[in-house]
Coordinates of C-alpha atoms in Angstrom, one line a residue:
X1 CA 181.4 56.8 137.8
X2 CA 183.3 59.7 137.6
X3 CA 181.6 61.4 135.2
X4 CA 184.4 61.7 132.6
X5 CA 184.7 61.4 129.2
X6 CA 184.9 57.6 127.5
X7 CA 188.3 59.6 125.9
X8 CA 189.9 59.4 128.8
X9 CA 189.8 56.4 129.7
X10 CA 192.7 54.3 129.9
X11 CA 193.7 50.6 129.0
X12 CA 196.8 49.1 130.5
X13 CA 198.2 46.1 128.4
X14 CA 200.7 43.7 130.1
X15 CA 202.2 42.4 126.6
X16 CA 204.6 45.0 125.6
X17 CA 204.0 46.2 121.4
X18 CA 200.8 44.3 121.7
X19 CA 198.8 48.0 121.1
X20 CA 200.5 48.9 118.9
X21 CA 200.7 45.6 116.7
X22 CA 196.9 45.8 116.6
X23 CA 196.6 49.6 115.9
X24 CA 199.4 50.5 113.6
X25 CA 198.6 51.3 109.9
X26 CA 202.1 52.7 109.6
X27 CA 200.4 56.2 107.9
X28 CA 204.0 57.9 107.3
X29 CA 202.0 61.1 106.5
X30 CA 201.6 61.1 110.2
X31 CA 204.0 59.0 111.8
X32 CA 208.0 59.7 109.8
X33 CA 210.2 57.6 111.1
X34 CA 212.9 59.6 109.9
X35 CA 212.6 62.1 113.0
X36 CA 215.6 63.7 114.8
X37 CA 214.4 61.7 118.5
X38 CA 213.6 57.9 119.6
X39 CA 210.3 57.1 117.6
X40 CA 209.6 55.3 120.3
X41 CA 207.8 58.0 122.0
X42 CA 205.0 58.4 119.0
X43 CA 202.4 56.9 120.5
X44 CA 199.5 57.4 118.0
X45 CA 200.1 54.2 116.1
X46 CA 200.5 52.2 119.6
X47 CA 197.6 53.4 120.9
X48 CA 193.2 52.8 119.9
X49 CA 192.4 56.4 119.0
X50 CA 195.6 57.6 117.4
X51 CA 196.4 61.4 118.3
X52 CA 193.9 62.1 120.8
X53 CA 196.6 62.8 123.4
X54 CA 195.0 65.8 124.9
X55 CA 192.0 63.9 126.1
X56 CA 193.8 63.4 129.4
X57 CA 193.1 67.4 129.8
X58 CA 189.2 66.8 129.9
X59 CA 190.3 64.8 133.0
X60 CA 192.7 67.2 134.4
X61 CA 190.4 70.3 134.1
X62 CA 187.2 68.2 135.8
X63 CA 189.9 66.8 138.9
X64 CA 191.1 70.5 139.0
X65 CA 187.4 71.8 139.5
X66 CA 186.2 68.7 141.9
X67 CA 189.2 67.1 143.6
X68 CA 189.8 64.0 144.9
X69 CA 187.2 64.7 147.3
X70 CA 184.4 65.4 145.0
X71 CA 185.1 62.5 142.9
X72 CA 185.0 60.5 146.4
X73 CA 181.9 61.9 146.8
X74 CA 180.3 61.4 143.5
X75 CA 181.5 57.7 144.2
X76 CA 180.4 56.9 147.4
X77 CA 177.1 58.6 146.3
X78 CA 176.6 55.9 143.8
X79 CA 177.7 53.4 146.2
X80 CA 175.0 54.9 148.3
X81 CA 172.0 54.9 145.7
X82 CA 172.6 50.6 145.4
X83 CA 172.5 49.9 149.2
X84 CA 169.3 52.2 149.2
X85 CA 167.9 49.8 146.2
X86 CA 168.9 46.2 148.1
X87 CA 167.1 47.6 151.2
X88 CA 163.9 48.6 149.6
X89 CA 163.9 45.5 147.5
X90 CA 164.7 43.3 150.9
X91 CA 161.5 44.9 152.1
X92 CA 159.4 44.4 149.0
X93 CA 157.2 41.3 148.5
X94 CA 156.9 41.6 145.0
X95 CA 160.8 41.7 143.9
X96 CA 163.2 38.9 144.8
X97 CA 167.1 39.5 144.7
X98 CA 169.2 38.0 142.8
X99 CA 171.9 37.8 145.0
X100 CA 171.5 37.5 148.7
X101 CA 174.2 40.0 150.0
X102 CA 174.5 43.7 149.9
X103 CA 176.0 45.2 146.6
X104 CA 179.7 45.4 146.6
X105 CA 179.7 47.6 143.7
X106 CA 177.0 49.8 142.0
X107 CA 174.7 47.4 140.5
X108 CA 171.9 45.5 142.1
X109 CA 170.1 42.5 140.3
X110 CA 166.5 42.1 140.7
X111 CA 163.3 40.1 139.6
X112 CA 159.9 41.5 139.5
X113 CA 157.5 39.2 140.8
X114 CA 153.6 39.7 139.4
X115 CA 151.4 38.4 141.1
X116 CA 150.6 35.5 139.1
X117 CA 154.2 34.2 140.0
X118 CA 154.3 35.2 143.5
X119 CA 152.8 32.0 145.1
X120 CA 154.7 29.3 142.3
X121 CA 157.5 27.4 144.0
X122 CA 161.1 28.4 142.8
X123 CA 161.3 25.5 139.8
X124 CA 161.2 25.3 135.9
X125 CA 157.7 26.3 135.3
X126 CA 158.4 29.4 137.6
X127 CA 161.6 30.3 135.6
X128 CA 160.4 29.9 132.7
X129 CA 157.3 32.3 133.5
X130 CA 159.7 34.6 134.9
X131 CA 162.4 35.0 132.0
X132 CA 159.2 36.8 130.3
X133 CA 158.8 39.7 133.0
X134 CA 161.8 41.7 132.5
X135 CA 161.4 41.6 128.8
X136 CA 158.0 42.4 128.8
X137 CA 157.8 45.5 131.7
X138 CA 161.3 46.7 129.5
X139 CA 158.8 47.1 125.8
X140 CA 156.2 48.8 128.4
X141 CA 158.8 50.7 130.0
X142 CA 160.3 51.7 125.9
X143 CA 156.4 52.1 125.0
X144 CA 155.5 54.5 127.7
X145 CA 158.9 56.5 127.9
X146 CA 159.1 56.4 131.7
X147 CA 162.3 54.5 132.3
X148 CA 165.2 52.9 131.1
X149 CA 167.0 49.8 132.9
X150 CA 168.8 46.5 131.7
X151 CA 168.2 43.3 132.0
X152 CA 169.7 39.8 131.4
X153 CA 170.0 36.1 132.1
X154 CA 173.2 34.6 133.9
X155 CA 173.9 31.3 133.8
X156 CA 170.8 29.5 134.9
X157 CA 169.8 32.5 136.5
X158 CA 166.4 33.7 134.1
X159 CA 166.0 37.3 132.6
X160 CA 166.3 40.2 135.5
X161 CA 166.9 44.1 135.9
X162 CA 170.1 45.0 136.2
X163 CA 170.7 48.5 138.3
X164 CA 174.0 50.0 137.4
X165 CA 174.2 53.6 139.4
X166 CA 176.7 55.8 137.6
X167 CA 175.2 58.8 138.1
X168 CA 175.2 60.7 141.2
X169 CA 172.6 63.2 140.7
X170 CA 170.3 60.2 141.1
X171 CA 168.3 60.6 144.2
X172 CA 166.1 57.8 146.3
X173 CA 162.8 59.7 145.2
X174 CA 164.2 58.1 141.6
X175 CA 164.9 55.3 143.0
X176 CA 161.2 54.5 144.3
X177 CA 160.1 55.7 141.3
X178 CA 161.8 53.0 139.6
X179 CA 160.1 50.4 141.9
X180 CA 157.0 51.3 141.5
X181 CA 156.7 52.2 137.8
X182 CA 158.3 48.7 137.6
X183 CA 155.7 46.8 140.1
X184 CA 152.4 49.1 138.2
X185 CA 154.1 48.4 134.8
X186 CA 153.8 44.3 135.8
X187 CA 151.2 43.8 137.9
X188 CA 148.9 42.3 134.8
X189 CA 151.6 39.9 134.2

């Protein structure tokens, strides 16, 4: 959500030597152990990408230019852009949330509803109708080059979109784009 790299992201492992057992090839062309300090402090062998250590600096140079304020922003702007979806969808006949309550995060789980489905009581026939949807309006979606959005099942829960926001330049005009090139995409269904 911040807009950074995947190179700077970091993984914290509770088990000390457990990165390092799983990344170390022991390359002595890179790593001597014969050096005048505590080879302890090599990490390339303990850690998944060996010497990228100057990754961090992508980071450094992007909280430099935006603070901790512009990252808040970016943030809370994605934060933003899901509450807008759950509110248009809570409004909407033709989509049904997957979960009740308001977003706590940045994705928002939805089913499209045709028509054809819209009057069916919630039951097997009905689900298994509806696993089809997302599957289908996604080819439509890949075949017309107008959109791209996940879906998946979840437990018993059928096939549904899944809205991650993770980029702030997204703006609600997008947003009701998305509905409705997902509703015209469906509504032969």
């Amino acid at each position: 959500m911040m807009g950074v790299p995947l190179q700077c992201s970091a993984i914290l492992i509770k088990k000390r030597g457990l990165l390092q057992g799983c990344n170390e090839i022991g390359a002595t062309y890179l790593f001597q152990t014969d050096k005048p300090y505590d080879v302890n402090y090599d990490t390339g062998d303990k850690s998944i990408q060996c010497g990228r250590h100057q990754d961090v600096f992508k980071l450094w140079l992007m909280w430099k230019a935006k603070g901790s304020e512009g990252f808040g922003s970016q943030v809370n702007k994605c934060l933003e852009n899901a509450e807008y979806l759950y509110d248009q969808l809570q409004s909407r006949t033709d989509f049904e949330l997957v979960f009740k309550h308001k977003p706590e995060h940045s994705n928002v789980c939805f089913w499209y509803l045709p028509p054809s489905l819209r009057g069916l009581q919630p039951g097997s026939d009905r689900d298994m109708r509806l696993h089809q949807v997302a599957p289908r309006i996604k080819g439509r979606m890949m075949e017309k080059g107008s959109l791209l959005i996940g879906y998946q099942p979840l437990g018993a829960k059928v096939n549904f979109f899944r809205c991650v926001f993770s980029n702030p330049a997204t703006q609600q005009e997008d947003i009701d784009f998305l509905l409705e090139e997902i509703a015209q995409l469906g509504e032969d269904l």
